[in-house]
PDB file of C-alpha atoms (C1' of nucleotides) in Angstrom:
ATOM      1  CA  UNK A   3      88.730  88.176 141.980  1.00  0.00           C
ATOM      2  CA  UNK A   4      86.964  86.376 143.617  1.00  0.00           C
ATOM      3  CA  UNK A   5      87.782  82.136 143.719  1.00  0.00           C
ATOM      4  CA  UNK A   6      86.367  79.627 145.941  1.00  0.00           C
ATOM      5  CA  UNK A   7      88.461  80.689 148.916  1.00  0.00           C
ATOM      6  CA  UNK A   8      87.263  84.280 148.441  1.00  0.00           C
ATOM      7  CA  UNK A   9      84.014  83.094 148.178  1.00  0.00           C
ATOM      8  CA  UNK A  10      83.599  81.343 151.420  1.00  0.00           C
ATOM      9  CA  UNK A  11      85.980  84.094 153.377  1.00  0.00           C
ATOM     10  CA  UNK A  12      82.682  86.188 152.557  1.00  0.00           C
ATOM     11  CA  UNK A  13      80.461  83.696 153.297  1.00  0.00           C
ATOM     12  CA  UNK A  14      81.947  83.332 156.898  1.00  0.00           C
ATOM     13  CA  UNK A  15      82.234  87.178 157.387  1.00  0.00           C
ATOM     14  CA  UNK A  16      78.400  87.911 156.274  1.00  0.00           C
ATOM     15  CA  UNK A  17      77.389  85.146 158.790  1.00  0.00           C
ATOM     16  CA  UNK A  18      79.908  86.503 161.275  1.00  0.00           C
ATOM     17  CA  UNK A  19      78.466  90.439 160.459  1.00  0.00           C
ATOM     18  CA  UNK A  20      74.384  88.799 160.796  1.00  0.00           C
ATOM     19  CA  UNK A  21      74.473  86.487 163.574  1.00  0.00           C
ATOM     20  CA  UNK A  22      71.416  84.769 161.597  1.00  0.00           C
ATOM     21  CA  UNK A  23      68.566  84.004 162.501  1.00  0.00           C
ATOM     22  CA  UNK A  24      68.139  87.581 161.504  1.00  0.00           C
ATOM     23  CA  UNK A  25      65.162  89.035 159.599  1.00  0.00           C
ATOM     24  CA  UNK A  26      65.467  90.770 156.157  1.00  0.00           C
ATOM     25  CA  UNK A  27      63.264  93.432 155.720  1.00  0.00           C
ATOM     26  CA  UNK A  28      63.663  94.948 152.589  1.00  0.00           C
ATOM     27  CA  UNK A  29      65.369  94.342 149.244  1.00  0.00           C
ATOM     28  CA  UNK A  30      65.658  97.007 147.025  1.00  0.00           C
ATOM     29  CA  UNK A  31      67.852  97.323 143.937  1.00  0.00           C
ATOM     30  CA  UNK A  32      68.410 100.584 142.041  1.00  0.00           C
ATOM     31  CA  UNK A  33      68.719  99.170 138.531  1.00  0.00           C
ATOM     32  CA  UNK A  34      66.917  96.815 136.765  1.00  0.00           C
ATOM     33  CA  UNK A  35      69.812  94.656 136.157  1.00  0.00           C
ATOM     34  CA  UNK A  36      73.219  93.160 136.320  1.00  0.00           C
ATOM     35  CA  UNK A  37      74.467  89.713 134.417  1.00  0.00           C
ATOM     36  CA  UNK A  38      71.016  88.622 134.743  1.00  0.00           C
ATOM     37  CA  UNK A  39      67.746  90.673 135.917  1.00  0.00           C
ATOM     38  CA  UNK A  40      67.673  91.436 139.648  1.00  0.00           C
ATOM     39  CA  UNK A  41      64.866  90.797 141.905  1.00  0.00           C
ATOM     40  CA  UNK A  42      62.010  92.765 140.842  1.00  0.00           C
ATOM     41  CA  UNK A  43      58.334  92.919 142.435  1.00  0.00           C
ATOM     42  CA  UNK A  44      58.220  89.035 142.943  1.00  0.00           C
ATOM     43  CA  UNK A  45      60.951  89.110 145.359  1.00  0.00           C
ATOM     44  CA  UNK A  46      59.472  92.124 147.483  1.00  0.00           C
ATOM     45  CA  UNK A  47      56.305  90.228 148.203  1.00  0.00           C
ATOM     46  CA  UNK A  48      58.455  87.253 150.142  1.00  0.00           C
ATOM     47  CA  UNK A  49      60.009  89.937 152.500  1.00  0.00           C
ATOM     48  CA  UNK A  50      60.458  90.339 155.644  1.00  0.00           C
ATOM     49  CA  UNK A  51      61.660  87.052 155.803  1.00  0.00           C
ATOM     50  CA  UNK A  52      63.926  85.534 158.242  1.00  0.00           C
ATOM     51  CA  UNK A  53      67.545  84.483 157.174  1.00  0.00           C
ATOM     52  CA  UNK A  54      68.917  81.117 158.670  1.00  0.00           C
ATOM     53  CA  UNK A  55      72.187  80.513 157.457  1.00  0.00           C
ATOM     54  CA  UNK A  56      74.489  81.194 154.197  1.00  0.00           C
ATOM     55  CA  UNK A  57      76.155  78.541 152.123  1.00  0.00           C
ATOM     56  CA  UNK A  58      78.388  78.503 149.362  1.00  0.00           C
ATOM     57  CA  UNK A  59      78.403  76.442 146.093  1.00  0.00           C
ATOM     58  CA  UNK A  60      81.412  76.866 143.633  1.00  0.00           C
ATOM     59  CA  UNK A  61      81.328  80.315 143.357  1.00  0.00           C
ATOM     60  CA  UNK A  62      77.774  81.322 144.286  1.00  0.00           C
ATOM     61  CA  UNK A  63      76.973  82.681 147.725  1.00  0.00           C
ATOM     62  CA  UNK A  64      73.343  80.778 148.923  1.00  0.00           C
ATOM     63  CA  UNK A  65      71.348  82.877 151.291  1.00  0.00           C
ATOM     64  CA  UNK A  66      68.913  80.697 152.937  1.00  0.00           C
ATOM     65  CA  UNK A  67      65.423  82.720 153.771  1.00  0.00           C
ATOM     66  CA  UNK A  68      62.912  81.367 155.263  1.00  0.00           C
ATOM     67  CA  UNK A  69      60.365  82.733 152.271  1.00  0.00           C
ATOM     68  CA  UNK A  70      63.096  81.282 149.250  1.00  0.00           C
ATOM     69  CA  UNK A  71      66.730  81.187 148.299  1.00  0.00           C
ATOM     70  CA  UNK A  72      68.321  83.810 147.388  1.00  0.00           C
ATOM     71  CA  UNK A  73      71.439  83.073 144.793  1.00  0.00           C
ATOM     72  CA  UNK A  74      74.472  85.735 144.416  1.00  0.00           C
ATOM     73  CA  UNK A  75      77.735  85.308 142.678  1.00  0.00           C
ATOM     74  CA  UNK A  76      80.784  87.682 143.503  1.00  0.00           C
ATOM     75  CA  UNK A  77      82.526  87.437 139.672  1.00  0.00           C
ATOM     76  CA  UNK A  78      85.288  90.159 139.734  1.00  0.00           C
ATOM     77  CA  UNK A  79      84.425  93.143 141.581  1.00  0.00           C
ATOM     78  CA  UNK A  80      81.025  92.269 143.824  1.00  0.00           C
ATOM     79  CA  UNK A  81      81.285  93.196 147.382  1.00  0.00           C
ATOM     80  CA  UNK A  82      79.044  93.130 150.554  1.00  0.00           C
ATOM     81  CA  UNK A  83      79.287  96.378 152.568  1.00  0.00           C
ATOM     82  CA  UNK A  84      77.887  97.666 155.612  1.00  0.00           C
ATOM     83  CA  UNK A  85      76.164 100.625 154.705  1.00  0.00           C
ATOM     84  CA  UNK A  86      77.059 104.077 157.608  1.00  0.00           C
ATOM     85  CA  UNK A  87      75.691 106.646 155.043  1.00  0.00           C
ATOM     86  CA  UNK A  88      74.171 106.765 151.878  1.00  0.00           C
ATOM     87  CA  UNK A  89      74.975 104.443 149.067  1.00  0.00           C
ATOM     88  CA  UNK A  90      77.578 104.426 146.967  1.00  0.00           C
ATOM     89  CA  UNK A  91      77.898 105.053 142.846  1.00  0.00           C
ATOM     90  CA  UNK A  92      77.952 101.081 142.441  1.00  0.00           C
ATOM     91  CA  UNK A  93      75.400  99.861 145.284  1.00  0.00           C
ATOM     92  CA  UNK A  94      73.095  98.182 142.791  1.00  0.00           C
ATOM     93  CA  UNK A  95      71.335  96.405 145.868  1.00  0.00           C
ATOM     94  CA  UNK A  96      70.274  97.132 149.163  1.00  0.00           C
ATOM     95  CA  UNK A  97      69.279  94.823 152.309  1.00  0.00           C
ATOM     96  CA  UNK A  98      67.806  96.457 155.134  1.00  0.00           C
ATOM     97  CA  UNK A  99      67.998  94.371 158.688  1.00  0.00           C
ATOM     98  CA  UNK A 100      65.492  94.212 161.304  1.00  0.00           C
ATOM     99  CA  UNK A 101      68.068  95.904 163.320  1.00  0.00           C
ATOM    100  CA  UNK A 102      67.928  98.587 161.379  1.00  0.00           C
ATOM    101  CA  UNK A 103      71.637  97.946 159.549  1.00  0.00           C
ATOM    102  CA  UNK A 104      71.814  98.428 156.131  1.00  0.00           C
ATOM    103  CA  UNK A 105      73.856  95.643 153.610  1.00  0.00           C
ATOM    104  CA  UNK A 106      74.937  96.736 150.186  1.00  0.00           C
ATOM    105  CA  UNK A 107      75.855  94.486 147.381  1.00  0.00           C
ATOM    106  CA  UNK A 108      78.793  96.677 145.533  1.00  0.00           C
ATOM    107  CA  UNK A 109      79.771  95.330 141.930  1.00  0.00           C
ATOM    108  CA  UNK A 110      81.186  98.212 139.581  1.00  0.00           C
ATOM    109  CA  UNK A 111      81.686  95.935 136.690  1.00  0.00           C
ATOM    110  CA  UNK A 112      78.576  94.920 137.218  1.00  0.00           C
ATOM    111  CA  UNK A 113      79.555  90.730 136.139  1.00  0.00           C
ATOM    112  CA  UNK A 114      77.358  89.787 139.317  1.00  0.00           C
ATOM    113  CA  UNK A 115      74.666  88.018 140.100  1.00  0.00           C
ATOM    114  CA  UNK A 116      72.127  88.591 142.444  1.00  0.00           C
ATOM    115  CA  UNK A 117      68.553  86.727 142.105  1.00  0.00           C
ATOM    116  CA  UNK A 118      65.897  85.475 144.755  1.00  0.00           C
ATOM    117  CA  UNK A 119      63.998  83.614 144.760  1.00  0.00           C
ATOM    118  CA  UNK A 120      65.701  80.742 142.830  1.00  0.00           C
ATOM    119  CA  UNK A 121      64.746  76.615 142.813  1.00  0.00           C
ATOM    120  CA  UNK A 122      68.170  74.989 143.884  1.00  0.00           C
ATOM    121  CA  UNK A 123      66.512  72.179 142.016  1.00  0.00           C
ATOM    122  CA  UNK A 124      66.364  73.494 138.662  1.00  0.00           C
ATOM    123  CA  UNK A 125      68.101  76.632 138.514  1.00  0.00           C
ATOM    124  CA  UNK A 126      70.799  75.992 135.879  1.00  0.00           C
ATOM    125  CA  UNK A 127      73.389  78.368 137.678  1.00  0.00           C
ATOM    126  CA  UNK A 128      73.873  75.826 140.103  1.00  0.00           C
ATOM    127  CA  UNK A 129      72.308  72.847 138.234  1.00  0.00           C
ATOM    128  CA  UNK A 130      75.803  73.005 135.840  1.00  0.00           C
ATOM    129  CA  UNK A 131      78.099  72.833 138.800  1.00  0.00           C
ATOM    130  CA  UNK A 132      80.386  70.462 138.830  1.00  0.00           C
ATOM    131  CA  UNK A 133      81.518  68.762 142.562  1.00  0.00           C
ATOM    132  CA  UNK A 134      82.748  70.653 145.082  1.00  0.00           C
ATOM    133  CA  UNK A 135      86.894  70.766 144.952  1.00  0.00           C
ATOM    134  CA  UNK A 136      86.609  68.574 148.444  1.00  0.00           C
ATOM    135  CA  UNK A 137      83.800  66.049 147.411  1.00  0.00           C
ATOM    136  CA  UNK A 138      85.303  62.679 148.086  1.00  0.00           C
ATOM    137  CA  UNK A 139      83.735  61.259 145.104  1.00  0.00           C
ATOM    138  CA  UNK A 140      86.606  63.347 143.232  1.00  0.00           C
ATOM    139  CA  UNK A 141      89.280  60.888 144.418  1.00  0.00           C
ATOM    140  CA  UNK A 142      87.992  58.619 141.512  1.00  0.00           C
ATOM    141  CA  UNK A 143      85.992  60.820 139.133  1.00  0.00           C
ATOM    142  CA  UNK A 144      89.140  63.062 138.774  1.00  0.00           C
ATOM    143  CA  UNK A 145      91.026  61.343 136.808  1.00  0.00           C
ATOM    144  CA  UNK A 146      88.750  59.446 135.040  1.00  0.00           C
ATOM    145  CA  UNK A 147      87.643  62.964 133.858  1.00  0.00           C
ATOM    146  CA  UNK A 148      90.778  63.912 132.354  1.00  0.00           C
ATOM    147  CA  UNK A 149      91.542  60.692 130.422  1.00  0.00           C
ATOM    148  CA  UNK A 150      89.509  61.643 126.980  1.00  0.00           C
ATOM    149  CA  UNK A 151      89.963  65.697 127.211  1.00  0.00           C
ATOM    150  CA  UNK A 152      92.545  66.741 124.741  1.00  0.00           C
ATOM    151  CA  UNK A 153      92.498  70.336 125.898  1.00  0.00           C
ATOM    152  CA  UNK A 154      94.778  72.051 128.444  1.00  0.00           C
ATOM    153  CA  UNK A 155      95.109  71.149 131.755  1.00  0.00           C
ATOM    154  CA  UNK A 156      94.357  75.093 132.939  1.00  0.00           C
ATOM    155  CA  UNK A 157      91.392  75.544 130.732  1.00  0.00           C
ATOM    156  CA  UNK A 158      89.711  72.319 132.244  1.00  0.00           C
ATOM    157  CA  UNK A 159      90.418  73.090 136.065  1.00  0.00           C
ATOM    158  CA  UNK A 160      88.448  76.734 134.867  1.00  0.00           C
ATOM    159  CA  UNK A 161      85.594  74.620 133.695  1.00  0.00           C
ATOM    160  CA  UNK A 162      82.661  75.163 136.339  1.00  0.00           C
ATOM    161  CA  UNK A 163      80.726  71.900 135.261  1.00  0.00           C
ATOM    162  CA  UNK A 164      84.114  69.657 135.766  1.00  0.00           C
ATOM    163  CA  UNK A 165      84.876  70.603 139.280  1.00  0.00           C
ATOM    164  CA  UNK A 166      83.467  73.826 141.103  1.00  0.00           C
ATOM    165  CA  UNK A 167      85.240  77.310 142.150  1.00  0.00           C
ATOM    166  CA  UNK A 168      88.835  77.270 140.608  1.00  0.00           C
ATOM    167  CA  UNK A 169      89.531  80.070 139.089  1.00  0.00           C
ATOM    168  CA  UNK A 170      92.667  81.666 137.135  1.00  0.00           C
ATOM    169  CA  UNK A 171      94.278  82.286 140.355  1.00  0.00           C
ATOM    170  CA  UNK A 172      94.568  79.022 142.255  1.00  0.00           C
ATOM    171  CA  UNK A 173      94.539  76.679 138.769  1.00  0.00           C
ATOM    172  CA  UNK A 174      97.865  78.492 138.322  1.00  0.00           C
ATOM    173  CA  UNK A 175      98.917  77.640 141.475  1.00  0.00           C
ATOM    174  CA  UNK A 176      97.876  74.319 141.774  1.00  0.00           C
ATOM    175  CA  UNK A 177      99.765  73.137 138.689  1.00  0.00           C
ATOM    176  CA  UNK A 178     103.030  74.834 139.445  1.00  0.00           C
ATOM    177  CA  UNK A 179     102.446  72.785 143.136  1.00  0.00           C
ATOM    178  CA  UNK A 180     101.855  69.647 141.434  1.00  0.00           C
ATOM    179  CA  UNK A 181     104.567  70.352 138.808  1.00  0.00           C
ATOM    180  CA  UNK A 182     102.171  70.375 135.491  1.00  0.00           C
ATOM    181  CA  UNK A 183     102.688  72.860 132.739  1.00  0.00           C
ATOM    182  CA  UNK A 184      99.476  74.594 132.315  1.00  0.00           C
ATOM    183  CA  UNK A 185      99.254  74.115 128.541  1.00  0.00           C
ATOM    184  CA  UNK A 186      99.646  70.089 129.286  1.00  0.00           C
ATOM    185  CA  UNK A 187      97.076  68.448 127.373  1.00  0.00           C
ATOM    186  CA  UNK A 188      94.801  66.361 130.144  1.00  0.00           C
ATOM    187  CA  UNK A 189      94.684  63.124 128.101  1.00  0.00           C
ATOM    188  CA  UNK A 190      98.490  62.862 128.795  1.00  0.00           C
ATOM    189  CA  UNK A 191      98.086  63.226 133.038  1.00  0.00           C
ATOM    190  CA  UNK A 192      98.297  59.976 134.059  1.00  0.00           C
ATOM    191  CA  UNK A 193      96.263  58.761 137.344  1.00  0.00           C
ATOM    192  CA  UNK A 194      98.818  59.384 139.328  1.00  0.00           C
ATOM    193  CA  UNK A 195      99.481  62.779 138.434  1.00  0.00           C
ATOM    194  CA  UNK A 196      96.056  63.259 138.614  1.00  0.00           C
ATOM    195  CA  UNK A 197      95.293  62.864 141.897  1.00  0.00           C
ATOM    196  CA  UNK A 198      98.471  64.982 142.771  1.00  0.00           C
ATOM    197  CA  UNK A 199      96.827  67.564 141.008  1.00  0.00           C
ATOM    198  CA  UNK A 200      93.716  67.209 143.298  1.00  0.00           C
ATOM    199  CA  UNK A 201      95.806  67.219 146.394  1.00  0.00           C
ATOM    200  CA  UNK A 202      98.011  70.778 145.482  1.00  0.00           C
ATOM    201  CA  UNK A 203      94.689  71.901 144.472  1.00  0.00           C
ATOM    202  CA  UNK A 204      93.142  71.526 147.712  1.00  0.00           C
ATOM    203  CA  UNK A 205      96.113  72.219 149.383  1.00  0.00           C
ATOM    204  CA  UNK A 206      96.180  75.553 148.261  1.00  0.00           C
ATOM    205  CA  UNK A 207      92.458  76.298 148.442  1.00  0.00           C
ATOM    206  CA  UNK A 208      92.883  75.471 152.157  1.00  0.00           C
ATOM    207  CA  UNK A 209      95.825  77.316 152.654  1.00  0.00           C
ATOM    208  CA  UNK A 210      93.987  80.164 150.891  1.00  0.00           C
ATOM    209  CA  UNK A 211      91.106  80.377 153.219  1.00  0.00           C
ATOM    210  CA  UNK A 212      93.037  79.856 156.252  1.00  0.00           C
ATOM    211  CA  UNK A 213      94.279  83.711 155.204  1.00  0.00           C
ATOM    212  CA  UNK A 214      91.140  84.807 154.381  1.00  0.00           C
ATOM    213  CA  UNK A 215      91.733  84.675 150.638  1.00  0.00           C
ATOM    214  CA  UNK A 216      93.824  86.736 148.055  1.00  0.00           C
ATOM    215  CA  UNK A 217      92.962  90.774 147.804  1.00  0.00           C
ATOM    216  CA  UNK A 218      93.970  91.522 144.247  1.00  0.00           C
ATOM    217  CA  UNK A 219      92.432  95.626 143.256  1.00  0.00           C
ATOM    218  CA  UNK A 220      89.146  94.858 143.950  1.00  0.00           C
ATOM    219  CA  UNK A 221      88.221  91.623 146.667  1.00  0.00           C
ATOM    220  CA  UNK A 222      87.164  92.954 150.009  1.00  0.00           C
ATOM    221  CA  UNK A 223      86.169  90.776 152.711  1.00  0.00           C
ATOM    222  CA  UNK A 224      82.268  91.319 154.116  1.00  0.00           C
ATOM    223  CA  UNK A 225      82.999  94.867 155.739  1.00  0.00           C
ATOM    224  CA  UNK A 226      85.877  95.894 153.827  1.00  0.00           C
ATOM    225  CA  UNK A 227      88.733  94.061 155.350  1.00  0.00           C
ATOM    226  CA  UNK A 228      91.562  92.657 152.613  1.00  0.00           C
ATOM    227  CA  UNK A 229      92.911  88.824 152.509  1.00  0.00           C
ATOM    228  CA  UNK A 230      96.274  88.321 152.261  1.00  0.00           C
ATOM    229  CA  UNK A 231      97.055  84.713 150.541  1.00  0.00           C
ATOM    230  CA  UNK A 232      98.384  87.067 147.453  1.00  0.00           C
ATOM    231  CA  UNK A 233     101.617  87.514 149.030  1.00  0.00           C
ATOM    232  CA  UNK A 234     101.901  83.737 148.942  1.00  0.00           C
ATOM    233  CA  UNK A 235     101.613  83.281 145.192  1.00  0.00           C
ATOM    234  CA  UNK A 236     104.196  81.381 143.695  1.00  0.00           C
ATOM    235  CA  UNK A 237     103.980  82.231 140.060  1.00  0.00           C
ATOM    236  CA  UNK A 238     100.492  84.049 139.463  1.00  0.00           C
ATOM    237  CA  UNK A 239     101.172  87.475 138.401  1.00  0.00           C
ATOM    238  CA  UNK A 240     104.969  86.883 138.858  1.00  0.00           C
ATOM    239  CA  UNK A 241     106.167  86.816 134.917  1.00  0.00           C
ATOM    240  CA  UNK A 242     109.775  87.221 135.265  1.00  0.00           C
ATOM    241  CA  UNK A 243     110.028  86.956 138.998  1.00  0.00           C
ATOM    242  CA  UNK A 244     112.439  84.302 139.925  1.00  0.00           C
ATOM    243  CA  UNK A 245     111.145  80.693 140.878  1.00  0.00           C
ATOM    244  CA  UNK A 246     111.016  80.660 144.649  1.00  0.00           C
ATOM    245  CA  UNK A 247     112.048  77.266 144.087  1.00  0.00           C
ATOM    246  CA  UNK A 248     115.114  77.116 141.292  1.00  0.00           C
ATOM    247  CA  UNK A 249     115.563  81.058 140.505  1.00  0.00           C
ATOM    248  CA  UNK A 250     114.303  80.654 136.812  1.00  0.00           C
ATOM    249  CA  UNK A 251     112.305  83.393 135.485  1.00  0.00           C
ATOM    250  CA  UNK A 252     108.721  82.354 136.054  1.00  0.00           C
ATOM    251  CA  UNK A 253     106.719  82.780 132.522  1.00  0.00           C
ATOM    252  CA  UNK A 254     103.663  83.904 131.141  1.00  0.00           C
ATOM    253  CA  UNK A 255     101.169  82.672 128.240  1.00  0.00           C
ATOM    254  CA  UNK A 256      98.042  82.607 127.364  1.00  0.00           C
ATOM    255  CA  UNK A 257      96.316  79.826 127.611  1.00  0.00           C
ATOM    256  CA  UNK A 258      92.198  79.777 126.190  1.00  0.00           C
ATOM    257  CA  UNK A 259      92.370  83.760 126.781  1.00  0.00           C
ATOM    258  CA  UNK A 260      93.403  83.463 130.182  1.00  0.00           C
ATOM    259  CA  UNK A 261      97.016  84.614 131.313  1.00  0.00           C
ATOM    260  CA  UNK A 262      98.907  81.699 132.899  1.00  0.00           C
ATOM    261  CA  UNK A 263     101.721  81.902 134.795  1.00  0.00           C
ATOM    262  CA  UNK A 264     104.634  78.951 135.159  1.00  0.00           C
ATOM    263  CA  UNK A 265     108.119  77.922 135.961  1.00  0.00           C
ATOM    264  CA  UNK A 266     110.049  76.234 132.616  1.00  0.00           C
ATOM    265  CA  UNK A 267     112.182  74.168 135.218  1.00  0.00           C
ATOM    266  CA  UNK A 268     109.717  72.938 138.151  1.00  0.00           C
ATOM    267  CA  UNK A 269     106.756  72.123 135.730  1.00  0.00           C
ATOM    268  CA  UNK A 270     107.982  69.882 133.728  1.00  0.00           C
TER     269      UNK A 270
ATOM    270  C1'  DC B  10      80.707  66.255 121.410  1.00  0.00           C
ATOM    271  C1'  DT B  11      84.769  69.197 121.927  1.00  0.00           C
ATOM    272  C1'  DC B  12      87.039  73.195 121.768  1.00  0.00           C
ATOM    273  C1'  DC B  13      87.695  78.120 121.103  1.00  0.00           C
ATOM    274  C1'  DT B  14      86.429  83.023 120.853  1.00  0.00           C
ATOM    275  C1'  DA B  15      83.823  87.150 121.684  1.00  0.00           C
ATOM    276  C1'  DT B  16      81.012  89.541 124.855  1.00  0.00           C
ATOM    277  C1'  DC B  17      79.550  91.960 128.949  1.00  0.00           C
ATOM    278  C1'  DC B  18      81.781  96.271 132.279  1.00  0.00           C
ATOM    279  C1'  DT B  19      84.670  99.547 134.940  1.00  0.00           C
ATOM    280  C1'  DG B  20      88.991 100.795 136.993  1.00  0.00           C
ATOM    281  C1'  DC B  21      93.623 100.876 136.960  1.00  0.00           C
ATOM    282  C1'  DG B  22      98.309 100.835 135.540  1.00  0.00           C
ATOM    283  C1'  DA B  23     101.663 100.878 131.842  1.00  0.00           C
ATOM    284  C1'  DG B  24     103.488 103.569 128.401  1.00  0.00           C
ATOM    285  C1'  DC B  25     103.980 107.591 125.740  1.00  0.00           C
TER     286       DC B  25
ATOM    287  C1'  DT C   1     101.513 115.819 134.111  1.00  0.00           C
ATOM    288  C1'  DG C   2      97.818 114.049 131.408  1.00  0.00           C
ATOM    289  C1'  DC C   3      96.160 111.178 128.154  1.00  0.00           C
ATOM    290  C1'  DT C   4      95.055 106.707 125.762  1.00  0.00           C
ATOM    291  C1'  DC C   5      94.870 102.008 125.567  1.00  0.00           C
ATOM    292  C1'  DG C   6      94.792  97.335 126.941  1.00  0.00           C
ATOM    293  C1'  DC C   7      94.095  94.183 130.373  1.00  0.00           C
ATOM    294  C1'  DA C   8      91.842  91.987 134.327  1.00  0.00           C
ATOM    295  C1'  DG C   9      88.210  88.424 135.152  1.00  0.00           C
ATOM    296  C1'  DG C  10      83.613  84.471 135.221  1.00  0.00           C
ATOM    297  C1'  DA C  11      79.987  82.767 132.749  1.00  0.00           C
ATOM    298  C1'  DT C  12      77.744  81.999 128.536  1.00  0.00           C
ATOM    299  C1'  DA C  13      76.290  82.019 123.770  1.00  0.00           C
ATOM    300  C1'  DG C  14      77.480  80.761 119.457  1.00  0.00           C
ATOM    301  C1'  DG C  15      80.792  79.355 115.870  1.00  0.00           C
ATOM    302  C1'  DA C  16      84.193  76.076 113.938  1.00  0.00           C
TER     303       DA C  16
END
DNA sequence: CTCCTATCCTGCGAGC
DNA sequence: TGCTCGCAGGATAGGA
């Protein structure tokens, strides 16, 4: 599912797979749809266009064209594939390369978002993003931004507009790094343990992308290829698994919808 | 404003 | 073995 390390693991893989500058000839998408509408006749007119680089924000995956942006978020089950025959049953788009390779964007649940062209400037997909995990400017807006939220902890690192690309996975395992219950209201985290927070948090989402993120069912690299980062998991999806840390059974509950996963003993 | 819930969708695994 | 059912998940709209 892919999280912010996911995210860019892709990111780095699609630049790594199109050696950009590289121009994009065609874009054609065989439903109308996903999340939002897909690129439609407007889009066709701005191709070929040349692609310069990919970045990420949060979540989203920014392909930079020469002609516009074009915006597309993973959620749960999108995938980039190289195309060697015809497409598959959930190839909703296609990209064809001026070297005559063929990209497909895979998403079979279909929670994706693919759109182009979109104004980085106004689009409220990205306008509604909080700052990026390793913005600087976090070191101080962090904790000030927990002081009058009486909600938990886990539902607030999930919140997109607070701080950008945490999802269920690595908000579980940030807290049970920095030793904070997940159902910990945030008005009660002091500075301190704040800023502790911030540091597990990156700390994992570094550790994450250094092995190419987590492969749970459905994540794929750009190609195919699987992460590995879920066999380092220290309490997501282990309920009843013993604490690598004090042997207690780690626990489950749900927490705004969302299953989250602790340790009774190390998060206090 | 803050917080919570339902919704979208398919595939898979648990349980019978 | 074969079936059903519930869950997984991110963003968002709308309700309390």
């Amino acid at each position: 599912m892919p999280e912010l390390p996911e995210v860019e693991t892709v990111r780095r893989g699609l630049l790594h797979l199109l050696a950009p500058p590289l121009e994009i000839r065609r874009l054609t998408c065989t439903r109308a749809d996903l999340r939002h509408p897909l690129p439609g006749a407007a889009a066709h007119r701005l191709l070929p266009s040349r692609l310069t680089t990919i970045r990420r924000r949060g979540k989203y995956l920014l392909w930079e064209l020469e002609s516009g942006l074009l915006l597309n978020h993973l959620s749960m089950s999108g995938s980039w594939r190289l195309l060697t025959g015809p497409p598959a049953r959930h190839d909703h788009c296609l990209l064809d390369l001026a070297d005559g390779r063929r990209l497909a964007y895979r998403d079979p649940r279909r929670f994706g978002d693919l759109a182009f062209p979109v104004d980085e400037t106004t689009d409220p997909r990205l306008c509604r993003l909080g700052p990026e995990p390793f913005d600087p400017a976090l070191d101080t807006d962090w904790p000030k931004a927990l002081r009058s939220r009486r909600t938990a902890i886990k539902s607030l690192l999930l919140d997109q507009g607070l701080i950008a690309g945490i999802g269920n996975i690595y908000a579980n395992e940030a807290l049970f790094r920095a030793g904070i219950r997940p159902h910990t209201s945030a008005a009660t985290i002091g500075p301190r343990r704040a800023r502790r927070l911030l540091l597990s948090l990156r700390t994992v989402l570094r550790e994450a992308i250094a092995a190419g993120g987590s492969t749970i069912s459905d994540f794929r690299h750009a190609g195919g290829s699987t992460g590995y980062f879920q066999h380092c998991f220290q309490v997501y999806g282990r309920s009843g698994l013993p604490c690598q840390h004090c042997a207690r059974p780690i626990r489950s509950q749900l927490i705004g919808g969302r299953a989250s996963f602790y340790c009774p003993r190390c998060q206090g």
